Amino acid sequence: MFDIAIIGAGPGGYTAADEAARRGKSVVLFERNLLGGTCLNRGCVPTKALLRSSKAYVEAINGNEYGIASSGVQLDFSAMHARKTKIVTSLRDGLTKLMKKDKVKLVEGEAQIVSANDASCTIVCGNMEYEARETVIATGSVPKSIPIPGIELPGVLTSDDILEGEGKDLSSLIIIGGGVIGVECAEIYTALGRQVTILEAMERILPPFDKEIAQRINMHLKKSNVKIETAARVAEITQQDDILCVRYCNKKGDEQQICARGVLIATGRTAETTGLFANNIHAKLERGALVCDDDGRSSLPHVWAIGDVRAGTTQLAHVAMAQARNVIRVICHEEQLMNEQLIPSCVYTSPEVASIGITEAEAKERGLLIRTAKVVTGSNAKCLIEGGDSGYLKLIAAKDNGRILGAQLVCPRATDLIGELTVAIAQDMTAAQLAAVIHPHPTVNELIAEAALQLI
Ligand code: FAD
Ligand code: AMP
């Protein structure tokens, strides 16, 4: 009998395993594919590695912007993927060592819960049975499909196809879905000089982000030659020789057709619970995702869920890890550590995007009295040194006491800067307290200090 069984070894699962083992618990961790899950093998890490290579390519081509006459710059698509694979493998090796050091029993294969009662859970994997007092489900998510004819054609791809292994070298790509995954993939391919079109169902790309940010990224992508159709209703995919064509209705209601070498479906992700429960086990699910209470308890006794598989969660790696730390603490009768309410979100375009807390529009909707300060990148030495498209940092504070309530950034290193602002909000800091801290010069962080100064 194990103290804790964990199904799925993505960021949620391996974090939970490490936290549990460090508390002296005996842990069994099931993984049907690769240690590191979606994030490490076909998500966060590969996208960012490929974005770095594509940025290096653009910078090499535009060397003259930095005083470097460059010519004969060659793209090596395979080498770019080889670099990505090297990074992924090195991180996975590190995880393997950590699990070994933690004495976590790693079981390769697809796990199924066959019984769950007040005393324990029985899990079958391969032809072996495992019993555990507590079970944590961390099975993550898989790409969501859309019900249109032609979706099954070869050449219709998911993010898994373009990120794993050697990737897909396509001269043209239609991306259905303009969320974070669609936009980051568009950025990679357009930077490599490929012809990219985004078809997005909503009125704008990056729908959950602040409107002004979405407009900025829309402008940036268009400037980088990405064609964007919003309010597009995709009807069908057809194949003509080795070309795929997508038929859709545009904003005006006109029927259109565009063709490319590949079609990427980036319409979101769906919780993975297929085959996870034997027929006699009835966990409460919502569109395949596990319904849980605030502590992560599922409807089954001693069964918990963390990460992308939990209903209503924000599907991000850092959220999965935060939930893992909290669930293990609850199981071990300790106080929770992580504040799960405050979630930074990032897009790794150039310039980068990051957001935390409320936006100006949300503040208005909620009738909150606020003050805002906006600082443009053109006034910041480090941003000008870095180069690239212009952007801004917007800070939102409560009108009465100056507490920081939110921040939206489109600037170099926005995804690093957002950490400081997240701490400021989590610690109820005021604009005056932020402004009182010396920020080193020249750094992009000075944008924060400058905006805070404007609010006092
Ligand atoms: P997963 O990482 O999906 O891991 C679940 C694991 O469970 C998988 O390894 C799977 O094989 C295994 N599994 C499933 N069922 C079983 C079973 N029955 N038995 C055994 N094993 C099983 N998030 C960010 O925070 N930042 C980013 O920059 C970012 N970029 C992304 C880019 C892309 C292209 C994608 C697709 C996602 C990205 N995400 C990003 C989201 C992030 O990858 C997920 O939120 C995160 O991986 C969720 O972690 P998880 O542990 O819940 O599940
Ligand atoms: P995300 O949820 O961030 O992964 O983004 C998924 C994106 O796909 C969102 O912007 C959705 O609006 C978009 N989307 C979902 N279904 C469709 C569809 N059928 N056609 C085009 N875009 C879609």
Coordinates of C-alpha atoms and ligand atoms in Angstrom, one line a residue:
M1 CA 0.0 0.0 0.0
F2 CA 1.4 3.4 -1.0
D3 CA 0.6 6.6 0.9
I4 CA 0.0 8.5 -2.3
A5 CA -0.6 7.5 -5.9
I6 CA -0.3 10.1 -8.6
I7 CA -1.6 9.6 -12.1
G8 CA 0.2 11.7 -14.7
A9 CA 3.7 13.1 -14.5
G10 CA 3.3 16.6 -16.0
P11 CA 4.1 19.7 -13.9
G12 CA 1.2 19.0 -11.6
G13 CA 2.1 15.3 -11.1
Y14 CA 5.8 15.6 -10.7
T15 CA 5.5 18.6 -8.3
A16 CA 3.0 16.6 -6.2
A17 CA 5.3 13.6 -6.2
D18 CA 8.3 15.7 -5.0
E19 CA 6.3 17.5 -2.4
A20 CA 4.8 14.2 -1.0
A21 CA 8.2 12.4 -1.0
R22 CA 9.9 15.3 0.8
R23 CA 7.3 14.8 3.5
G24 CA 8.4 11.1 3.9
K25 CA 5.4 9.7 2.0
S26 CA 5.7 6.6 -0.1
V27 CA 4.7 7.7 -3.7
V28 CA 3.9 5.8 -6.9
L29 CA 3.7 8.0 -10.0
F30 CA 2.1 6.7 -13.2
E31 CA 3.0 8.1 -16.7
R32 CA 1.9 6.6 -20.0
N33 CA 4.1 8.8 -22.1
L34 CA 7.1 11.0 -21.0
L35 CA 8.0 12.5 -17.7
G36 CA 7.3 16.2 -17.8
G37 CA 3.9 15.9 -19.5
T38 CA 2.6 18.4 -22.0
C39 CA 4.5 21.4 -20.6
L40 CA 8.0 19.9 -21.0
N41 CA 7.5 17.7 -24.0
R42 CA 5.0 19.4 -26.3
G43 CA 4.0 22.7 -24.6
C44 CA 5.6 25.5 -22.7
V45 CA 9.3 24.5 -23.1
P46 CA 9.3 23.5 -26.8
T47 CA 7.3 26.6 -27.9
K48 CA 9.7 28.9 -26.0
A49 CA 12.8 27.2 -27.3
L50 CA 11.5 27.5 -30.9
L51 CA 10.4 31.1 -30.3
R52 CA 14.0 31.8 -29.2
S53 CA 15.4 30.3 -32.3
S54 CA 13.0 32.1 -34.6
K55 CA 13.8 35.4 -32.8
A56 CA 17.5 34.7 -33.3
Y57 CA 16.8 34.2 -37.0
V58 CA 14.9 37.5 -37.3
E59 CA 17.7 39.3 -35.5
A60 CA 20.4 37.7 -37.7
I61 CA 18.5 38.8 -40.8
N62 CA 17.9 42.3 -39.5
G63 CA 21.5 42.6 -38.1
N64 CA 21.8 46.0 -39.7
E65 CA 19.4 47.4 -37.0
Y66 CA 22.2 46.6 -34.5
G67 CA 25.0 47.8 -36.7
I68 CA 25.9 44.3 -38.1
A69 CA 25.9 43.8 -41.8
S70 CA 24.5 40.3 -42.2
S71 CA 24.2 38.3 -45.4
G72 CA 23.7 34.7 -46.4
V73 CA 21.8 33.9 -43.2
Q74 CA 20.4 30.4 -43.5
L75 CA 17.7 28.8 -41.5
D76 CA 18.3 25.2 -40.4
F77 CA 14.9 23.9 -39.3
S78 CA 16.3 20.6 -38.1
A79 CA 19.0 22.2 -36.0
M80 CA 16.4 24.5 -34.5
H81 CA 14.4 21.4 -33.4
A82 CA 17.5 19.6 -32.3
R83 CA 18.3 22.5 -30.0
K84 CA 14.8 22.4 -28.6
T85 CA 15.0 18.6 -28.1
K86 CA 18.4 19.0 -26.3
I87 CA 16.8 21.5 -23.8
V88 CA 13.8 19.3 -23.3
T89 CA 15.9 16.1 -22.8
S90 CA 18.2 17.9 -20.3
L91 CA 15.3 19.1 -18.2
R92 CA 13.7 15.6 -18.4
D93 CA 16.9 14.0 -17.3
G94 CA 16.9 16.4 -14.3
L95 CA 13.3 15.3 -13.4
T96 CA 14.2 11.7 -13.7
K97 CA 17.1 12.3 -11.2
L98 CA 14.8 14.2 -8.9
M99 CA 12.2 11.4 -8.9
K100 CA 15.0 8.8 -8.2
K101 CA 16.4 10.9 -5.4
D102 CA 12.9 11.3 -3.9
K103 CA 12.5 7.5 -4.1
V104 CA 9.3 7.9 -6.1
K105 CA 8.2 4.7 -7.8
L106 CA 7.8 5.6 -11.4
V107 CA 5.5 3.2 -13.3
E108 CA 5.3 3.5 -17.1
G109 CA 1.9 2.9 -18.6
E110 CA -1.7 3.9 -18.7
A111 CA -3.3 3.9 -15.3
Q112 CA -6.9 3.2 -14.5
I113 CA -8.8 3.5 -11.2
V114 CA -10.7 0.3 -10.6
S115 CA -12.0 0.9 -7.1
A116 CA -12.2 3.9 -4.7
N117 CA -13.5 3.6 -1.2
D118 CA -13.1 5.2 2.2
A119 CA -9.9 3.2 2.9
S120 CA -8.0 3.3 -0.4
C121 CA -7.9 3.4 -4.1
T122 CA -6.9 0.5 -6.4
I123 CA -5.2 1.4 -9.6
V124 CA -4.4 -0.9 -12.5
C125 CA -1.4 -0.3 -14.8
G126 CA -0.3 -2.9 -17.3
N127 CA -1.1 -6.2 -15.5
M128 CA -0.2 -4.9 -12.0
E129 CA -2.5 -3.6 -9.3
Y130 CA -1.4 -0.8 -6.9
E131 CA -3.1 0.4 -3.8
A132 CA -2.9 3.8 -2.3
R133 CA -4.5 5.7 0.7
E134 CA -4.7 8.9 -1.3
T135 CA -4.8 9.3 -5.1
V136 CA -4.0 12.5 -7.0
I137 CA -5.2 12.7 -10.6
A138 CA -2.9 14.9 -12.8
T139 CA -3.7 13.5 -16.2
G140 CA -3.7 17.0 -17.8
S141 CA -5.3 17.8 -21.1
V142 CA -5.2 17.0 -24.9
P143 CA -5.8 19.3 -27.9
K144 CA -9.5 20.0 -28.5
S145 CA -10.8 19.2 -31.9
I146 CA -13.7 20.9 -33.7
P147 CA -16.6 19.1 -35.4
I148 CA -16.0 20.1 -39.1
P149 CA -15.7 17.9 -42.1
G150 CA -12.0 17.2 -43.1
I151 CA -10.7 17.5 -39.5
E152 CA -9.3 13.9 -39.8
L153 CA -7.2 14.7 -43.0
P154 CA -3.5 14.1 -42.8
G155 CA -1.9 17.5 -42.7
V156 CA -4.4 18.7 -40.2
L157 CA -2.2 19.1 -37.1
T158 CA -2.2 19.8 -33.4
S159 CA 0.4 21.6 -31.4
D160 CA 1.8 18.1 -30.5
D161 CA 2.6 17.5 -34.2
I162 CA 4.5 20.7 -34.7
L163 CA 6.3 20.7 -31.4
E164 CA 7.4 17.1 -30.8
G165 CA 10.4 15.5 -32.4
E166 CA 11.5 17.1 -35.7
G167 CA 8.4 19.3 -36.0
K168 CA 6.8 20.1 -39.3
D169 CA 8.6 22.3 -41.8
L170 CA 5.7 23.9 -43.7
S171 CA 6.0 26.8 -46.2
S172 CA 2.4 27.9 -45.3
L173 CA 0.2 27.3 -42.4
I174 CA -3.4 28.1 -41.5
I175 CA -4.0 28.3 -37.8
I176 CA -7.5 27.8 -36.5
G177 CA -7.8 29.5 -33.2
G178 CA -6.1 32.8 -32.1
G179 CA -5.5 32.0 -28.4
V180 CA -2.1 31.9 -26.8
I181 CA -1.1 28.6 -28.5
G182 CA -2.2 29.8 -32.0
V183 CA -0.5 33.2 -31.6
E184 CA 2.8 31.7 -30.4
C185 CA 2.8 29.2 -33.2
A186 CA 2.0 32.0 -35.7
E187 CA 5.0 34.0 -34.3
I188 CA 7.4 31.0 -34.8
Y189 CA 6.3 30.2 -38.4
T190 CA 6.1 33.8 -39.6
A191 CA 9.5 34.6 -38.1
L192 CA 10.9 31.8 -40.3
G193 CA 9.4 33.5 -43.4
R194 CA 6.4 31.1 -43.7
Q195 CA 3.0 32.3 -44.8
V196 CA 0.7 32.2 -41.8
T197 CA -3.1 32.9 -41.5
I198 CA -5.0 32.9 -38.3
L199 CA -8.7 32.2 -38.3
E200 CA -10.3 33.2 -35.0
A201 CA -14.0 32.7 -34.1
M202 CA -14.2 35.6 -31.7
E203 CA -14.1 39.4 -32.6
R204 CA -10.4 39.5 -31.7
I205 CA -7.4 37.3 -31.1
L206 CA -6.3 36.6 -27.5
P207 CA -9.9 37.0 -26.3
P208 CA -9.2 36.7 -22.5
F209 CA -6.5 39.4 -22.6
D210 CA -7.1 43.2 -22.3
K211 CA -8.4 44.6 -25.6
E212 CA -5.5 47.1 -26.1
I213 CA -3.0 44.3 -25.7
A214 CA -4.8 42.1 -28.2
Q215 CA -4.8 45.0 -30.6
R216 CA -1.1 45.5 -30.1
I217 CA -0.3 41.9 -30.8
N218 CA -2.7 41.9 -33.8
M219 CA -0.7 44.9 -35.2
H220 CA 2.6 43.2 -34.5
L221 CA 1.6 39.9 -36.2
K222 CA 0.2 41.8 -39.2
K223 CA 3.4 43.7 -39.5
S224 CA 5.2 40.4 -39.4
N225 CA 3.0 39.3 -42.4
V226 CA 0.5 37.1 -40.6
K227 CA -3.0 37.4 -42.1
I228 CA -5.6 37.5 -39.4
E229 CA -9.3 36.9 -39.9
T230 CA -11.4 37.4 -36.7
A231 CA -15.1 36.5 -36.4
A232 CA -14.4 33.7 -38.8
R233 CA -16.7 30.7 -38.9
V234 CA -14.8 27.7 -40.2
A235 CA -16.9 25.3 -42.1
E236 CA -14.8 22.6 -43.7
I237 CA -11.3 21.4 -44.6
T238 CA -10.6 19.8 -48.0
Q239 CA -7.6 18.3 -49.6
Q240 CA -6.3 19.2 -53.1
D241 CA -3.2 17.2 -53.9
D242 CA -0.8 18.1 -51.1
I243 CA -2.6 21.3 -50.2
L244 CA -5.3 21.8 -47.6
C245 CA -8.0 24.3 -48.1
V246 CA -10.2 25.8 -45.4
R247 CA -13.7 27.1 -46.2
Y248 CA -15.0 29.7 -43.8
C249 CA -17.4 32.6 -43.5
N250 CA -15.7 36.0 -42.8
K251 CA -16.9 38.8 -40.6
K252 CA -19.1 40.2 -43.4
G253 CA -20.8 36.8 -43.9
D254 CA -19.0 36.1 -47.2
E255 CA -17.8 32.6 -47.9
Q256 CA -14.0 32.4 -48.4
Q257 CA -11.5 29.7 -49.0
I258 CA -7.8 29.7 -48.2
C259 CA -5.2 27.1 -48.8
A260 CA -1.9 26.1 -47.2
R261 CA 0.5 23.2 -46.7
G262 CA -0.8 22.5 -43.2
V263 CA -3.7 23.4 -40.9
L264 CA -3.0 23.7 -37.2
I265 CA -6.0 23.3 -34.9
A266 CA -5.4 25.5 -31.9
T267 CA -8.9 25.8 -30.5
G268 CA -8.1 25.0 -26.9
R269 CA -7.5 21.9 -24.8
T270 CA -9.8 19.4 -23.2
A271 CA -9.3 17.6 -19.8
E272 CA -8.0 14.1 -20.3
T273 CA -10.0 11.5 -18.4
T274 CA -10.5 9.0 -21.2
G275 CA -10.2 5.5 -19.9
L276 CA -9.1 6.8 -16.5
F277 CA -12.0 5.2 -14.6
A278 CA -13.3 1.6 -14.8
N279 CA -17.0 1.4 -15.7
N280 CA -18.1 0.9 -12.0
I281 CA -16.4 4.2 -10.9
H282 CA -18.6 7.3 -11.3
A283 CA -16.6 10.5 -10.6
K284 CA -18.4 13.8 -11.1
L285 CA -17.2 15.2 -14.4
E286 CA -18.0 18.4 -16.3
R287 CA -17.1 18.1 -20.0
G288 CA -14.6 15.4 -19.1
A289 CA -13.0 17.5 -16.4
L290 CA -13.0 16.5 -12.7
V291 CA -15.3 18.6 -10.5
C292 CA -13.5 19.4 -7.3
D293 CA -14.0 21.6 -4.2
D294 CA -11.6 24.5 -3.5
D295 CA -9.1 22.1 -1.9
G296 CA -9.0 19.9 -5.0
R297 CA -11.1 17.0 -3.6
S298 CA -13.0 15.2 -6.3
S299 CA -16.4 13.5 -5.7
L300 CA -14.6 10.2 -5.0
P301 CA -13.3 9.5 -1.5
H302 CA -9.5 10.2 -1.1
V303 CA -9.2 11.1 -4.8
W304 CA -7.9 14.6 -5.7
A305 CA -7.3 16.4 -9.0
I306 CA -4.8 19.0 -9.9
G307 CA -3.9 20.9 -13.1
D308 CA -5.5 20.9 -16.5
V309 CA -7.8 18.0 -15.6
R310 CA -9.6 19.9 -12.9
A311 CA -12.9 21.6 -14.0
G312 CA -12.8 25.4 -14.1
T313 CA -9.1 25.7 -13.7
T314 CA -6.8 28.0 -15.7
Q315 CA -4.9 25.6 -17.9
L316 CA -1.3 26.8 -17.1
A317 CA 1.7 24.9 -15.8
H318 CA 2.3 27.3 -12.9
V319 CA -1.3 26.8 -11.8
A320 CA -0.9 23.0 -12.0
M321 CA 2.2 23.3 -9.8
A322 CA 0.5 25.6 -7.3
Q323 CA -2.4 23.2 -7.0
A324 CA 0.0 20.3 -6.5
R325 CA 1.7 22.1 -3.6
N326 CA -1.6 22.9 -2.0
V327 CA -3.2 19.5 -2.4
I328 CA -0.2 17.7 -0.9
R329 CA -0.3 20.1 2.0
V330 CA -4.0 19.5 2.6
I331 CA -3.5 15.7 2.4
C332 CA -0.7 16.1 5.0
H333 CA -2.9 18.2 7.2
E334 CA -0.8 21.3 6.7
E335 CA -1.8 24.8 5.8
Q336 CA -2.0 25.6 2.0
L337 CA 1.0 27.6 0.7
M338 CA -0.1 28.9 -2.7
N339 CA -2.4 31.8 -3.4
E340 CA -4.4 30.2 -6.3
Q341 CA -6.4 33.3 -7.0
L342 CA -3.6 35.5 -8.4
I343 CA -2.5 34.0 -11.7
P344 CA -0.1 35.7 -14.1
S345 CA -0.6 35.0 -17.8
C346 CA 2.0 35.5 -20.4
V347 CA 2.4 35.4 -24.2
Y348 CA 5.9 34.9 -25.5
T349 CA 5.6 37.1 -28.7
S350 CA 8.1 39.9 -29.5
P351 CA 7.3 42.1 -27.6
E352 CA 6.2 39.8 -24.8
V353 CA 2.8 40.1 -23.2
A354 CA 2.0 39.7 -19.5
S355 CA -1.0 40.4 -17.4
I356 CA -1.9 40.1 -13.7
G357 CA -4.9 41.2 -11.6
I358 CA -7.7 43.3 -13.1
T359 CA -7.8 45.3 -16.3
E360 CA -9.2 48.8 -16.7
A361 CA -12.3 47.4 -18.4
E362 CA -12.9 44.9 -15.5
A363 CA -12.5 47.6 -12.9
K364 CA -15.1 49.7 -14.8
E365 CA -17.5 46.7 -15.0
R366 CA -17.1 46.1 -11.3
G367 CA -17.6 49.8 -10.5
L368 CA -14.2 50.1 -8.8
L369 CA -12.6 53.5 -8.5
I370 CA -9.1 53.3 -9.9
R371 CA -6.2 55.3 -11.1
T372 CA -4.1 54.2 -14.0
A373 CA -0.6 55.0 -15.3
K374 CA 0.8 54.1 -18.6
V375 CA 4.5 54.2 -19.5
V376 CA 5.6 53.6 -23.1
T377 CA 8.7 51.7 -24.0
G378 CA 10.1 54.6 -26.0
S379 CA 11.0 56.3 -22.7
N380 CA 12.9 53.4 -21.3
A381 CA 16.6 53.1 -22.1
K382 CA 16.8 49.3 -21.9
C383 CA 13.7 48.8 -24.1
L384 CA 15.3 51.0 -26.8
I385 CA 18.6 49.1 -26.4
E386 CA 16.7 45.8 -26.8
G387 CA 15.0 47.0 -30.0
G388 CA 11.8 45.6 -31.6
D389 CA 8.3 46.9 -31.7
S390 CA 7.2 49.5 -29.2
G391 CA 4.9 48.7 -26.3
Y392 CA 3.9 49.9 -22.8
L393 CA 3.3 49.0 -19.2
K394 CA 0.0 49.9 -17.6
L395 CA -0.5 49.9 -13.9
I396 CA -3.9 50.0 -12.2
A397 CA -4.2 51.1 -8.5
A398 CA -7.2 51.7 -6.2
K399 CA -8.1 55.4 -6.2
D400 CA -8.5 55.7 -2.4
N401 CA -5.4 53.9 -1.0
G402 CA -3.2 53.4 -4.0
R403 CA -3.1 49.6 -3.7
I404 CA -1.9 47.9 -6.9
L405 CA -4.8 46.0 -8.4
G406 CA -3.5 45.0 -11.8
A407 CA -0.9 45.4 -14.6
Q408 CA -0.8 44.8 -18.3
L409 CA 2.5 44.8 -20.1
V410 CA 3.6 44.6 -23.8
C411 CA 7.3 45.1 -23.7
P412 CA 10.6 43.2 -23.8
R413 CA 10.9 40.8 -20.9
A414 CA 7.3 41.4 -19.8
T415 CA 7.1 37.7 -18.8
D416 CA 9.9 38.2 -16.3
L417 CA 8.7 41.6 -15.1
I418 CA 5.3 40.3 -14.2
G419 CA 6.8 38.4 -11.2
E420 CA 7.5 41.7 -9.4
L421 CA 4.0 43.0 -10.0
T422 CA 2.5 39.7 -8.9
V423 CA 4.4 39.9 -5.6
A424 CA 3.3 43.6 -5.2
I425 CA -0.4 42.6 -5.6
A426 CA -0.1 39.5 -3.4
Q427 CA 1.5 41.6 -0.7
D428 CA -1.2 44.4 -1.0
M429 CA 1.5 46.8 -1.9
T430 CA 0.7 50.4 -2.8
A431 CA 2.1 52.4 -5.7
A432 CA 4.0 54.5 -3.2
Q433 CA 5.7 51.4 -1.8
L434 CA 6.6 50.2 -5.3
A435 CA 8.0 53.6 -6.2
A436 CA 10.1 53.7 -3.1
V437 CA 12.1 50.7 -4.2
I438 CA 15.3 51.5 -6.1
H439 CA 15.1 49.8 -9.5
P440 CA 18.4 49.2 -11.2
H441 CA 19.3 51.3 -14.3
P442 CA 19.1 50.6 -17.2
T443 CA 16.5 47.9 -16.9
V444 CA 13.0 47.2 -18.3
N445 CA 11.9 47.0 -14.6
E446 CA 12.3 50.8 -14.5
L447 CA 8.9 50.9 -16.4
I448 CA 7.3 49.7 -13.1
A449 CA 9.0 52.3 -11.0
E450 CA 8.0 55.1 -13.4
A451 CA 4.4 54.0 -13.6
A452 CA 4.2 53.7 -9.8
L453 CA 5.7 57.2 -9.4
Q454 CA 3.0 58.6 -11.7
L455 CA 0.3 57.1 -9.3
I456 CA 1.5 58.9 -6.2
Ligands
FAD1 P1 0.0 17.6 -18.4 O1 1.3 18.4 -18.5 O2 -0.9 17.5 -19.6 O3 0.5 16.2 -17.9 C1 -0.4 15.1 -17.8 C2 0.4 13.8 -18.0 O4 -0.5 12.7 -17.6 C3 0.8 13.5 -19.4 O5 2.2 13.3 -19.4 C4 0.0 12.3 -19.8 O6 0.8 11.4 -20.6 C5 -0.3 11.6 -18.5 N1 -1.5 10.8 -18.4 C6 -2.7 11.1 -18.9 N2 -3.6 10.1 -18.6 C7 -2.8 9.1 -18.0 C8 -3.2 7.8 -17.5 N3 -4.4 7.3 -17.5 N4 -2.1 7.1 -17.0 C9 -0.9 7.5 -17.0 N5 -0.5 8.8 -17.4 C10 -1.5 9.6 -17.9 N6 1.5 26.8 -19.7 C11 2.2 27.7 -19.1 O7 2.1 28.0 -17.9 N7 3.1 28.5 -19.8 C12 3.3 28.3 -21.1 O8 4.1 29.0 -21.7 C13 2.5 27.3 -21.8 N8 2.7 27.0 -23.1 C14 2.0 26.0 -23.7 C15 2.1 25.8 -25.0 C16 1.5 24.8 -25.6 C17 1.7 24.5 -27.1 C18 0.6 23.9 -24.9 C19 -0.1 22.8 -25.5 C20 0.4 24.2 -23.5 C21 1.1 25.2 -22.9 N9 0.9 25.5 -21.6 C22 1.6 26.5 -21.0 C23 -0.1 24.7 -20.8 C24 0.7 23.7 -19.9 O9 1.4 22.9 -20.8 C25 -0.3 22.9 -19.1 O10 -1.2 23.8 -18.4 C26 0.4 22.0 -18.2 O11 1.2 21.0 -18.9 C27 -0.7 21.2 -17.3 O12 0.0 20.4 -16.5 P2 -0.7 19.0 -15.9 O13 0.3 18.4 -15.0 O14 -2.0 19.3 -15.4 O15 -0.9 18.1 -17.2
AMP2 P1 -7.1 29.0 -25.9 O1 -8.4 28.7 -25.2 O2 -6.4 30.2 -25.3 O3 -6.3 27.8 -26.1 O4 -7.5 29.5 -27.3 C1 -8.3 28.9 -28.2 C2 -8.8 29.9 -29.2 O5 -9.5 29.2 -30.3 C3 -9.8 30.9 -28.6 O6 -9.3 32.2 -29.0 C4 -11.1 30.5 -29.3 O7 -11.9 31.6 -29.5 C5 -10.6 29.9 -30.6 N1 -11.6 29.0 -31.2 C6 -12.3 28.0 -30.6 N2 -13.1 27.3 -31.5 C7 -12.8 27.9 -32.7 C8 -13.3 27.7 -34.1 N3 -14.1 26.7 -34.4 N4 -12.8 28.4 -35.1 C9 -11.9 29.4 -34.8 N5 -11.4 29.7 -33.6 C10 -11.9 29.0 -32.6

